[in-house]
Every structure is written in C-alpha cells, then in structure tokens.
Coordinates of C-alpha atoms and ligand atoms in Angstrom, one line a residue:
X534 CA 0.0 0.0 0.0
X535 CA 1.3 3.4 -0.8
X536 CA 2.4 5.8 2.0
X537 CA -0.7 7.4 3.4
X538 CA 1.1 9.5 5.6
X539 CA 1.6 13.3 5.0
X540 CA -0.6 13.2 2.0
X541 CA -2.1 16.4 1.3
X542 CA -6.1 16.3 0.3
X543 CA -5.2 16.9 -3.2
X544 CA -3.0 13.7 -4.0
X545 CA -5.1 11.4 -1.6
X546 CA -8.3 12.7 -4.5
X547 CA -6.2 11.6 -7.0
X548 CA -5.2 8.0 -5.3
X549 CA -9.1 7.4 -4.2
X550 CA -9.9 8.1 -7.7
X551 CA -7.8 5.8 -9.5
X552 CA -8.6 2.9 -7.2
X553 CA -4.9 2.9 -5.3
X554 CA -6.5 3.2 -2.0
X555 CA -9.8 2.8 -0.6
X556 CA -11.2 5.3 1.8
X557 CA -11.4 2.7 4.4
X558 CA -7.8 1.8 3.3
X559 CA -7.1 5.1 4.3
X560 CA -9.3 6.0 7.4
X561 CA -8.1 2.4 9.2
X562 CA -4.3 3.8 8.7
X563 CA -5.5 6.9 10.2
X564 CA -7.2 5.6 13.2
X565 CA -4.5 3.2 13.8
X566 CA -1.7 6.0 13.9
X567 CA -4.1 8.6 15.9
X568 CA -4.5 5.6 18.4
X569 CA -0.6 4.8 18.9
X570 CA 0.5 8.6 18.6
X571 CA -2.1 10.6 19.9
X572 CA -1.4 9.7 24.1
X573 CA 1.8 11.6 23.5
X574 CA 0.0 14.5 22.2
X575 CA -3.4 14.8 23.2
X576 CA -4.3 16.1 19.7
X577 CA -7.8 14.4 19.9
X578 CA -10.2 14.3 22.3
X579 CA -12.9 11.6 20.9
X580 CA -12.8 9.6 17.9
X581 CA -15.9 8.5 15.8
X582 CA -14.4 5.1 14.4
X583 CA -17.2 3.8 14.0
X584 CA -19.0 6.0 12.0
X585 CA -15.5 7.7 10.6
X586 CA -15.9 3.6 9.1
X587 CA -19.2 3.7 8.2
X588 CA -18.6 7.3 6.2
X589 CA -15.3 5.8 4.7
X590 CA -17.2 2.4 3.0
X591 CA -19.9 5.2 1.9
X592 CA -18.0 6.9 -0.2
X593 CA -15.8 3.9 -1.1
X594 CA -18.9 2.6 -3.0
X595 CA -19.9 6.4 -4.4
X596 CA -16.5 6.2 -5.8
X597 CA -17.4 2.5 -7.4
X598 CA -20.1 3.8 -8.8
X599 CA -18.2 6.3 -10.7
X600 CA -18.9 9.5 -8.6
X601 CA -15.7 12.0 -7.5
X602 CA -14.8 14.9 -6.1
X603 CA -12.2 16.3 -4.0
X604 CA -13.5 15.3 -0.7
X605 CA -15.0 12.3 -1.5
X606 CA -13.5 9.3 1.2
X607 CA -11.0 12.5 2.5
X608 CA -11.1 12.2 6.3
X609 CA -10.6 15.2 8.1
X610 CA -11.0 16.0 11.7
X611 CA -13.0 18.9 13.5
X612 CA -12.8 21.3 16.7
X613 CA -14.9 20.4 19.2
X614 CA -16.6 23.4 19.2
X615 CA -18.8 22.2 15.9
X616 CA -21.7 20.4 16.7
X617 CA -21.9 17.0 14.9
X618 CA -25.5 15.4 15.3
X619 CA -26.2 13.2 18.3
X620 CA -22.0 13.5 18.8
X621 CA -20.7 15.2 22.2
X622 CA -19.2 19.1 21.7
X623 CA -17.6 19.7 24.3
X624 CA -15.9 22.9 23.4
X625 CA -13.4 22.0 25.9
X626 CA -15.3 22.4 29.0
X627 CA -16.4 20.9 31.8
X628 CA -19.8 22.9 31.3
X629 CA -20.5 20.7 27.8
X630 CA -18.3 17.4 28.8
X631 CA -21.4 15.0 28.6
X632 CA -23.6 17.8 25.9
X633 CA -25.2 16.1 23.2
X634 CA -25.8 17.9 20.1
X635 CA -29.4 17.8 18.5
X636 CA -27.8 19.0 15.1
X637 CA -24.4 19.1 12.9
X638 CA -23.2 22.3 12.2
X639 CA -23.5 23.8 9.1
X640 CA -20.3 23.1 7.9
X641 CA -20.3 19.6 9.1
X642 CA -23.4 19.2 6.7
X643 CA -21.7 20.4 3.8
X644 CA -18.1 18.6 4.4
X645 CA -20.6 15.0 4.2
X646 CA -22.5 16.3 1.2
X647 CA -18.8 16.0 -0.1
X648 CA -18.3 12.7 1.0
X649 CA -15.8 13.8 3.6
X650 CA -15.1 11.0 6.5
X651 CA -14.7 12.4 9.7
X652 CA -12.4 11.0 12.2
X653 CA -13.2 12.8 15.3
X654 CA -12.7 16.1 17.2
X655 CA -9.8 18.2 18.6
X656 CA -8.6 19.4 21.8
X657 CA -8.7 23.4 22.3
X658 CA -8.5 25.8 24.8
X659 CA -11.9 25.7 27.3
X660 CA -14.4 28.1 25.1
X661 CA -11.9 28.9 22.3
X662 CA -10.5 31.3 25.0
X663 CA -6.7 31.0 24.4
X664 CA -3.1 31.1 22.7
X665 CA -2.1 27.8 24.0
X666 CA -4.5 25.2 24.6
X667 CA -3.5 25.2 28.0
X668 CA -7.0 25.8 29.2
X669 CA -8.8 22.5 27.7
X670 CA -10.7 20.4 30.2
X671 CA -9.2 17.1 28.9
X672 CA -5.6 18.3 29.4
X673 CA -3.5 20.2 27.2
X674 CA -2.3 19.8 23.7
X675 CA 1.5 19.4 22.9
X676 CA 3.0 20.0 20.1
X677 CA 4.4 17.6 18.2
X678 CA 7.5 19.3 17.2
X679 CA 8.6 19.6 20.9
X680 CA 6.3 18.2 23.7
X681 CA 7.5 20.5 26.0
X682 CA 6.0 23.2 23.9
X683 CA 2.3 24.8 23.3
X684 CA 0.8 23.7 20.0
X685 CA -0.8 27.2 20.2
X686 CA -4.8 27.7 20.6
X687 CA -7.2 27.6 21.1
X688 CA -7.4 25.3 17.8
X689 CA -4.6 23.6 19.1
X690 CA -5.6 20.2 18.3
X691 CA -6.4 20.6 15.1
X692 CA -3.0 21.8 14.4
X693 CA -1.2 19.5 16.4
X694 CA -3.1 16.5 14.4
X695 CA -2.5 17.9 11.0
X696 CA 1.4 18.3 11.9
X697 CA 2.1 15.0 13.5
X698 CA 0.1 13.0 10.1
X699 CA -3.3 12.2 11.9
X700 CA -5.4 13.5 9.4
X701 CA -4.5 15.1 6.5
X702 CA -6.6 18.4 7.3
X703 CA -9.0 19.7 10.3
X704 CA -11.5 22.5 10.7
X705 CA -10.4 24.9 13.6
X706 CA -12.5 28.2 14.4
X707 CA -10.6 31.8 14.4
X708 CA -12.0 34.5 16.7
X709 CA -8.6 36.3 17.1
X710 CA -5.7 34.2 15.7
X711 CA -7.1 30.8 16.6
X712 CA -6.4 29.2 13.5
X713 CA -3.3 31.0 12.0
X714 CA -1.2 31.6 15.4
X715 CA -1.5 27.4 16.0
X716 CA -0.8 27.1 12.4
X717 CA 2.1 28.6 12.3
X718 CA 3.2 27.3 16.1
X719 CA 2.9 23.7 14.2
X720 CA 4.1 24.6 10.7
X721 CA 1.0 23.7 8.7
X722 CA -1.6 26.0 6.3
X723 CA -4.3 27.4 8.5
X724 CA -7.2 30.1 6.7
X725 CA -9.1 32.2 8.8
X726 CA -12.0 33.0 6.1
X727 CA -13.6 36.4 5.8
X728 CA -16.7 37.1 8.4
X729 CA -19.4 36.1 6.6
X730 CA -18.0 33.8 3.6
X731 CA -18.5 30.5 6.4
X732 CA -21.9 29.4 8.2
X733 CA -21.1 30.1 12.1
X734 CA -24.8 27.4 12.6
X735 CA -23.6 24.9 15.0
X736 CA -20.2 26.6 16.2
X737 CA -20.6 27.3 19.5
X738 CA -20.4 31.0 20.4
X739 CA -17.2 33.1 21.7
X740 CA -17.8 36.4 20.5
X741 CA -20.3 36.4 17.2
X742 CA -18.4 39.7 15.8
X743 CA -15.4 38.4 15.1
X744 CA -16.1 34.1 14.9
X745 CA -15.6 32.1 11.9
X746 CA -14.7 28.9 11.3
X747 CA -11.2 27.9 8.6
X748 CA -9.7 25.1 7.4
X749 CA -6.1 23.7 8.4
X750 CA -4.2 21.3 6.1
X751 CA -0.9 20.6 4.8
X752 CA -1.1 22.7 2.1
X753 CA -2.9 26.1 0.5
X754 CA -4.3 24.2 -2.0
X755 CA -5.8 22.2 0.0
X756 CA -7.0 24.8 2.0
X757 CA -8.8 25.8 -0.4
X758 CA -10.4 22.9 -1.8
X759 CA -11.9 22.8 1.9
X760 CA -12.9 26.7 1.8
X761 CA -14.6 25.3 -1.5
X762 CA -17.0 23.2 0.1
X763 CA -17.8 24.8 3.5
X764 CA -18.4 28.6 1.9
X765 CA -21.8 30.4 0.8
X766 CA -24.4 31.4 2.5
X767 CA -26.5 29.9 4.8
X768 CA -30.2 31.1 5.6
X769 CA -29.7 30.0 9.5
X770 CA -26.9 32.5 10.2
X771 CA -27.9 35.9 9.1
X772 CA -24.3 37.0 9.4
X773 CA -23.3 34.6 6.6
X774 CA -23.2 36.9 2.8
X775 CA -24.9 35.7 0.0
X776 CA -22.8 36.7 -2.4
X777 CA -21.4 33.9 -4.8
X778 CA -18.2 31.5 -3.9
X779 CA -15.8 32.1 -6.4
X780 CA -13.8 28.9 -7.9
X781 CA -10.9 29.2 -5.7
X782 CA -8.4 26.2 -7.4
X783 CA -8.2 28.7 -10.4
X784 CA -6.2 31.6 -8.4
X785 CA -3.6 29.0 -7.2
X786 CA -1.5 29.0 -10.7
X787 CA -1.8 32.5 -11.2
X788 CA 1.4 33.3 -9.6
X789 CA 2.6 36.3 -7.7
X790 CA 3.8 38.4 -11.0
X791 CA 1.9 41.7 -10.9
X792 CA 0.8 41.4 -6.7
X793 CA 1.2 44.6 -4.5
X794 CA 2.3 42.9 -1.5
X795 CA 2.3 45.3 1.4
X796 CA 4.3 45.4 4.7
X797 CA 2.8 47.4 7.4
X798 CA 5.5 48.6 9.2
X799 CA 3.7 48.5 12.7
X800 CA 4.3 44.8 12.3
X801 CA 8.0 45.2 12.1
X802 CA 8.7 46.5 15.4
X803 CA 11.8 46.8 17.2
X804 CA 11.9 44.0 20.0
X805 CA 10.1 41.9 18.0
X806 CA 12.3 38.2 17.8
X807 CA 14.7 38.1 15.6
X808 CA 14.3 34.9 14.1
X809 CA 10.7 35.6 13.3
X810 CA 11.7 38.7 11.3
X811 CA 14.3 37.1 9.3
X812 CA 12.1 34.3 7.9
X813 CA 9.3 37.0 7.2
X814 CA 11.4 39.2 5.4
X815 CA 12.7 36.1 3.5
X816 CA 9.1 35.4 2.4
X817 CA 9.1 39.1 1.3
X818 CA 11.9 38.7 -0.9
X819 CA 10.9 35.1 -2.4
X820 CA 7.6 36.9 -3.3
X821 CA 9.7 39.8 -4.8
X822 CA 11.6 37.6 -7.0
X823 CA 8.2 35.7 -8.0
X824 CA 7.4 38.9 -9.1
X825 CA 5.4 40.8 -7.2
X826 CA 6.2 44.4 -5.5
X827 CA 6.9 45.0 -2.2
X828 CA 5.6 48.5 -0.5
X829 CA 5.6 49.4 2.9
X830 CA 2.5 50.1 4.4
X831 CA 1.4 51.7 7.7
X832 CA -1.4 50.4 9.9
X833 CA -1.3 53.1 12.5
X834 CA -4.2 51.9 15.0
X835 CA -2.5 48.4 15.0
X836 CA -1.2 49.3 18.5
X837 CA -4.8 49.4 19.6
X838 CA -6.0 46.1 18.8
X839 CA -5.2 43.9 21.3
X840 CA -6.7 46.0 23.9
X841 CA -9.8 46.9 21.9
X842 CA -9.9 42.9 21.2
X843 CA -9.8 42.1 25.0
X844 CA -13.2 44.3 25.1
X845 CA -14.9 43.1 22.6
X846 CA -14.3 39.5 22.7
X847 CA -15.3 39.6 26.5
X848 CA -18.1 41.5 26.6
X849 CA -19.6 38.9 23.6
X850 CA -18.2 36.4 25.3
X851 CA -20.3 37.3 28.8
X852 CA -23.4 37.4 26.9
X853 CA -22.9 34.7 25.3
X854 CA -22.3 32.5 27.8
X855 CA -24.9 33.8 29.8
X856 CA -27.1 30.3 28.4
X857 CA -25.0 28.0 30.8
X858 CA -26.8 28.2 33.9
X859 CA -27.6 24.9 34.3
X860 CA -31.2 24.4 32.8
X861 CA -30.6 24.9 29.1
X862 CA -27.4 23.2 28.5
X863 CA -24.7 20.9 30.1
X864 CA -23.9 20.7 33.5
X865 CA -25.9 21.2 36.4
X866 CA -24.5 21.3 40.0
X867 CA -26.5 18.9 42.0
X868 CA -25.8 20.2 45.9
X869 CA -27.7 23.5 45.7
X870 CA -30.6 24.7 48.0
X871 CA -32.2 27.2 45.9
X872 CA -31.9 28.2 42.1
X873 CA -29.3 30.8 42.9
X874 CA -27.7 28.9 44.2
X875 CA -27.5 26.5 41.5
X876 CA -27.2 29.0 38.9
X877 CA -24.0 29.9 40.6
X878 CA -22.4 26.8 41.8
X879 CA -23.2 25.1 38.1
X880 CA -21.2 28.4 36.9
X881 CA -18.3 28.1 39.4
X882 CA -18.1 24.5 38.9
X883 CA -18.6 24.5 35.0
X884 CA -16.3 27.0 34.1
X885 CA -12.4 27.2 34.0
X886 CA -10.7 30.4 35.7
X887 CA -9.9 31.8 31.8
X888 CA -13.4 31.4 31.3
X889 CA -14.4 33.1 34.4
X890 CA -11.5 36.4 33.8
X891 CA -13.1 36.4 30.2
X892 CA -16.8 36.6 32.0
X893 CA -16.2 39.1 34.5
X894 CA -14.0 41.4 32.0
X895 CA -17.0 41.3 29.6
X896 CA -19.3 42.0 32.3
X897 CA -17.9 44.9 33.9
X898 CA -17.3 46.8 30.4
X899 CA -20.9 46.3 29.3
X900 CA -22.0 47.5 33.3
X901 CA -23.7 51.0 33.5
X902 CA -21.6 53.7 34.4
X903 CA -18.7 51.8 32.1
X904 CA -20.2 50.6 28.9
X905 CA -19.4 54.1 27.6
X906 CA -15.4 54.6 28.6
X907 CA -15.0 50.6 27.5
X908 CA -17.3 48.8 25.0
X909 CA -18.1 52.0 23.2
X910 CA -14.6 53.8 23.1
X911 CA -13.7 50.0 22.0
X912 CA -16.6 50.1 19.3
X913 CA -15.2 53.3 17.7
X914 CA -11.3 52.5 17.3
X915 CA -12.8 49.3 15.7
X916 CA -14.1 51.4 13.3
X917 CA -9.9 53.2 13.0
X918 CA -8.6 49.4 12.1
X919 CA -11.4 48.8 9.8
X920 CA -10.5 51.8 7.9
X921 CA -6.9 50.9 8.2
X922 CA -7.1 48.0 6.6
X923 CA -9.0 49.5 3.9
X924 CA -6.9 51.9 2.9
X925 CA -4.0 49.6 3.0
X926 CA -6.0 47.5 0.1
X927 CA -6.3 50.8 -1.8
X928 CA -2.9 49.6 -2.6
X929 CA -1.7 46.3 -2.1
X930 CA -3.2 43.2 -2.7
X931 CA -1.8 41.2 0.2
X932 CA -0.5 42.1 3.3
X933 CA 2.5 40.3 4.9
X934 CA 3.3 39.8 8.3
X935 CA 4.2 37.7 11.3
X936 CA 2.0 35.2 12.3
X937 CA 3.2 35.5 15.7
X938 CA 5.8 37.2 17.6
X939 CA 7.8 34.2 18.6
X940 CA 7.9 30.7 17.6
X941 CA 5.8 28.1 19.8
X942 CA 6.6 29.2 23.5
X943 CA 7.0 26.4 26.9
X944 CA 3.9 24.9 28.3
X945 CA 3.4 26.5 31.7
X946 CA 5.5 29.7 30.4
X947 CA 2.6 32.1 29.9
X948 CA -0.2 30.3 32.1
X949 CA 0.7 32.9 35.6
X950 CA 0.3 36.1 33.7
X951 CA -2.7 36.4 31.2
X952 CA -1.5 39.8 29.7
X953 CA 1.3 38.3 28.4
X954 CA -0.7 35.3 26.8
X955 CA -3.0 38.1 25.4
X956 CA 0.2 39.8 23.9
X957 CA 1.2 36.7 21.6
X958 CA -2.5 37.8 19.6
X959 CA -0.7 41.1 18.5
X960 CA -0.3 39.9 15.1
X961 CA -3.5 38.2 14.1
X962 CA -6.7 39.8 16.3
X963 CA -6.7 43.2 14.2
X964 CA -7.6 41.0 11.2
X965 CA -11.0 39.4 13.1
X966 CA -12.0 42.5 14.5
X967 CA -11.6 44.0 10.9
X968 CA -13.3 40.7 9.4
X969 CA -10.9 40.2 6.7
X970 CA -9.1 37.1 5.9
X971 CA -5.6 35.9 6.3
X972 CA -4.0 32.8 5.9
X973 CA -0.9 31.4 8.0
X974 CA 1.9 29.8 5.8
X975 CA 4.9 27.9 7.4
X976 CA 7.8 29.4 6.0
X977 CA 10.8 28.4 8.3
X978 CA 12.1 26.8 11.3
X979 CA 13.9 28.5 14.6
X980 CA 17.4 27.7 15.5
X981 CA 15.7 25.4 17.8
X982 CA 13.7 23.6 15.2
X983 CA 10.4 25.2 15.6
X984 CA 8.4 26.0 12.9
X985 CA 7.5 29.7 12.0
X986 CA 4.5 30.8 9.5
X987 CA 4.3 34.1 7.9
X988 CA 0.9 35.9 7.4
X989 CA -0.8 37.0 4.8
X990 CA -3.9 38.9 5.4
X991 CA -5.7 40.2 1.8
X992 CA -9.2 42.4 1.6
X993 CA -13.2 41.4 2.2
X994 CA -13.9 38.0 0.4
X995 CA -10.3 38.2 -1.6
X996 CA -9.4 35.2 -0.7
X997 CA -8.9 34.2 -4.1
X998 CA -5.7 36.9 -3.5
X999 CA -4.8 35.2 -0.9
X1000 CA -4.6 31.9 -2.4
X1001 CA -2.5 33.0 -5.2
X1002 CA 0.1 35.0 -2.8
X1003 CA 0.0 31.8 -0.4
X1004 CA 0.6 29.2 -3.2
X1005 CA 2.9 31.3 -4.9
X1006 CA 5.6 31.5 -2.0
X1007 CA 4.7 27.9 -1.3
X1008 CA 6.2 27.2 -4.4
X1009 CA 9.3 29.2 -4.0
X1010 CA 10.0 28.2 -0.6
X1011 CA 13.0 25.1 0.1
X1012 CA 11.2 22.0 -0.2
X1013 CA 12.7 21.0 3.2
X1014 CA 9.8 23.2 4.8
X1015 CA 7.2 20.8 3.9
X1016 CA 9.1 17.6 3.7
X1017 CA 10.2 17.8 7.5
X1018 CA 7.8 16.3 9.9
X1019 CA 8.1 15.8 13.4
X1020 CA 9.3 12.6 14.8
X1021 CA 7.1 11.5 17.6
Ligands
LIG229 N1 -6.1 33.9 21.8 C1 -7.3 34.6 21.5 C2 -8.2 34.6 22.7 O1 -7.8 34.0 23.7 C3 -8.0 34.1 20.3 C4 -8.8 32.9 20.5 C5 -9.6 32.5 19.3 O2 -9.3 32.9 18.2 N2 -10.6 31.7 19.5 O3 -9.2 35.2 22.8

C-alpha cells in the first residue's frame, strides 16, 4: 500500500480516484496511527471510528459507482466546538463534557455532502478562550514538534493533528488568531476565512463579531479545496453573505507576477524576535523575486487592537455565555438549595478560571456607568482598524506579516500572567476585528527547530488573493519546509 502518511487532500483525491486506495484503506491507517501517537500529544479528544468507518465504505462505494470529487472518502478532523449530530461538543469544558448535540453544524453538513469522512474532534482551549490550549478540560495539547511546547490555541488540536500526520486536514474556528497563530506554532496552512463567507450554525459561540470557522491542512491548495466546500451562505446565520463563492483552485496557478504585496510597518517593530523577522522578510523577498512588489505600508491603530480585542471579545463572550446556567445546557450542579444557588455553583463548577476572567471582564465593560469609557470607546477604534485595513488594500493586494511574535513558547511559560498570553494575539486579532481574511503559511524553522509561519492577510472575500500570494511563495520556498515532519 502506498504511503498514506503526510498526503495532502489533493494527492489522496487523485489515489481514491484511480482505485490505489480505498477510503477505508485510508481512514483504518489513520485511526490506527491517531490511536498509537495521539497519548503523546493529546491532539484528539474523541474519535468516531465507528462511523468515521461507516462514512469511509460510503464513499468507497460512491467512488465504485463512478462519482468524484475532491472530498469524496477524505477524512478530516473537527474542533470540538462544531456540533456534529447526536455527537458530544464539548468545546473543551467541563460545562459541555457530557452535551449532546441535536444537530451538525452547518459546515459539518456540507463537508458530508462532499463525502468527507470524519475522524473525530480536537482538543482546544476551554471556550476557544486562548493562545495555547493550555486551558482545555481534557488536558493540554502538545506540540508535536517539541512536547515541551504549546501547540498554540485555542485550535490547538487541530494543528497539532494535521502536523504529527493524523489526518490530513481539520476545521479549527478563528476569533482572534485561533487558527493562524497554531498554524504557524505547528508549521502547517491554516485560513481564517472572511466574516461572513462561512456558516457560524452549529459553532458554538465566543464572541459572534469576530467568529468564523477555517480550514487547516498541509497545504494552500488544500485549504482551499476545503474553503470550496464549507463557503456560501446559509439562511440560518444571518451574518453569513450571500454573495457567490468564487472557484478558488483557479487563483492558485496564477502566480505572484503583478501582486502589491504590502508590509505594514507596525508589524516590524523593534523588540520583536529576531528569528521571526528574518524568515518573514525572506518570504518578502521570495515573493519579490516571484514577481510581485513590495511596499511598505502603515497600519497606525494596529497598537490598539489587542486592547480593543480584550473588550470586545469579552463583553460577547459574557453574553454569550450567559445560556450555561444549568437548565438549558450541560452541567448542572446537584448540591444547591435554591436556584441561585444553583445558577452559581453550576457556573463556578462548570467554568475554568480563563473562562471566568473572560466573564467578568465582559461584564464589567458592558456594566452601566462603564459601557461608555470601555465597549463603546472600543466600538469606535474598531471602526480606526477597519478603515486601516481599507486603505491599505487601496494599494496592495496582500499584506504580509508575522504570524506571531515568537515561535511556539514552553507549556506553563505564559499560564501565571494572562497579559502576556494576550500579547502573543498582536499579530492576528486586528484582522478578526476588521473581518478580513488571512492565511498562515509555514515558512521556516527556529534555530531550535520550531516552525514559524508568515501571514498573509488580503481584503473582504479576496481570498482568491490570498490563495494565489500563499501558493505562490509555497512554491518558492525550500522544499525542506514541507518535507520535514516531526518525529514523535
Ligand atoms: N487567543 C485569543 C483569545 O484567547 C484568540 C482565541 C480565538 O481565536 N478563539 O481570545
């Protein structure tokens, strides 16, 4: 049998297509490696072997019957903070541990019209509330590349099974870095769509302004072959667009000849790690060679996001999580007197202490007396990076950046002081609470063998811009970057 490892979407089509593999050929090699690798990781958090099984012999006898498509038999793995019908989402609390869902997300709908199998769901920081996956219920995720490291969060399981060869692409959810800041932590492709261009039905609310669910694979193209199928408009979230998907496989030739690539130079910033700049700034110049031009750029209110974020995404956040008290959803704390007292002891008990800082910070800036100094004030400079961003696209096409400041940081390094966990988001949360997309592409290791990704954010539903900067430096990049694996 051919090496079903490490095989992007794209050539594991081709294989199912041609008869090479079967679908169940595939998804038994993939449960068989998640069950002897994952322990050391802690990538997954439940498997669904058997109807991961039942999906793979599905499509195995669609494809004997003649049908195809690029996710047909493809298993793929999903956050668990996307419902899946009558499956547990736990969205790494304790508060949804035994939670059944009555639906599948919208996305999971569409990823099984495509014939997609899927294996099971991820680990993640409790409530998608993190940069490190250090706040998950079921333990923390590792990364792969170095156990001793975060794979970054909160989709850090999704990142962490995509880079250690458990599935050859998972869904992660991106509400201020999410996706790209684990994707580059793990050196794999991770797409934060633009708000709007995925269905948020069935995802389980952080802060609605700013969630949307992205694919994470080995490879742009295959990024995009996932965007493909999950994209468009979906009458049950109002905030989805309806405004056609464009055929996203045909911007990935185009090259980067003729791009305005920009680099905002609040993103270069003295202090910033070394390392991290160098490999940027090589992507800048492999892009420049490709073709395209390089401009700086300015994004003056970029100093302002990450405080503007940590209002916004908490004061959503408290409201949205004002549902878990115990009657509606999840767990209930059995030892109370009266319903106070059970509203608050299920909250206290349910809840991790992130989850709790997030709550009360979200609470006290939407309070009377400071809604108008916090939320509001918070609500305007959005408006100042929204319009930065715009005028930045007046002249580029792309904008490159950091993913991160540093390369995947210790477990345990950043867990005593939540400011500095916040201050890892610097790089990716402007671009959610502007709503564009960006796209996280590895693009070097650290001295110490870490992987780093560079960024590339483009305007409104110009992902197609994004696709053909992304593939384009994939293809000039050493081929070393996507051949090394990590040996676990
Ligand atoms: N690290 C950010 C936070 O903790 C982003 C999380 C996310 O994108 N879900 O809020």
């Amino acid at each position: 049998m051919p090496d079903l490892t490490y095989q992007p979407i794209a050539v594991l089509s081709k294989k199912l297509a041609s008869g090479e593999v079967s679908s169940k050929d595939i998804t038994l090699h993939l449960l068989d490696r998640i069950e002897r690798l994952n322990p050391a990781i802690n990538a997954f958090i439940r498997m669904e072997k058997e109807s991961a099984v039942r999906d793979a012999e599905e499509a195995d006898k669609k494809i004997a019957s003649g049908k195809s498509g690029p996710l047909l038999g493809v298993p793929i793995a999903v956050k668990d903070l996307i419902a899946i019908e009558n499956g547990v989402t736990t969205c790494g609390s304790r508060m949804l541990e035994n939670f059944v869902s009555p639906y599948s997300a919208k996305v999971v709908e569409k990823l099984r019209k495509a014939g997609a199998v899927i294996l099971g769901k991820t680990n993640m920081d409790e409530f998608a509330m993190g940069s490190s996956n250090e706040t998950s219920r079921f333990g923390p995720c590792l990364n792969p590349w170095n156990t001793e490291t975060v794979p970054g969060g909160s989709s850090g399981g999704s990142a962490a099974a995509v880079a250690a060869g458990l599935c050859p692409a998972a869904l992660g959810s991106d509400t201020g870095g999410s996706i790209r800041q684990p994707a580059s932590f793990c050196g794999i492709v991770g797409l934060k769509p633009t708000y709007g261009r995925v269905s948020r039905f069935g995802l389980v609310a952080f802060a609605s302004s700013l969630d949307q669910i992205g694919p994470m694979g080995l490879t742009v193209e295959d990024t995009a072959i996932i965007l493909q199928a999950i994209a468009g408009h979906d009458p049950m979230d109002s905030t989805s667009v309806d405004i056609p998907v464009p055929d996203y496989s045909e911007s990935l030739n185009e090259g980067a000849r003729g791009m305005v690539v920009g680099l905002p130079k609040e993103y270069y910033v003295k202090g910033m790690d070394e390392e991290v700049r160098a490999i940027v700034l090589n992507a800048a110049d492999a892009l420049e060679k490709a073709g395209a031009k390089i401009e700086e750029v300015s994004l003056p209110y970029t100093e302002y996001a990450v405080p503007v974020y940590y209002v916004i995404a908490p004061a959503e956040a408290s409201s949205n999580l004002s549902r878990y008290d115990g009657v509606k959803y999840g767990y209930r704390s059995d030892h109370s007197a009266t319903l106070e007292e059970m509203y608050a002891n299920t909250r206290t008990e349910g809840f991790g202490a992130e989850v709790k800082r997030r709550i009360m910070l979200g609470t006290y800036v939407l309070s009377a007396g400071y809604y108008d100094d916090y939320y509001l004030k918070a609500q305007k400079v959005r408006t100042l990076i929204i319009n930065d961003f715009k005028d930045a696209f007046k002249k580029c096409d792309v904008l490159l950046t950091p993913a991160a400041p540093t390369p995947a940081f210790k477990l345990g390094e950043k867990t005593d002081n939540p400011l500095k966990m916040y201050l890892n988001d610097i790089f990716t949360i402007n671009v959610n609470l502007a709503g564009v997309p960006a796209i996280s592409v590895p693009a070097g290791f650290s001295s110490a063998g870490m992987p780093v990704g560079v960024q590339m954010i483009a305007d409104n539903f110009n992902e197609p811009a994004l696709f053909r900067a992304a593939a384009a430096f994939e293809k000039t990049r050493d081929p070393e970057i996507s051949q090394k694996h990590p040996s676990l």
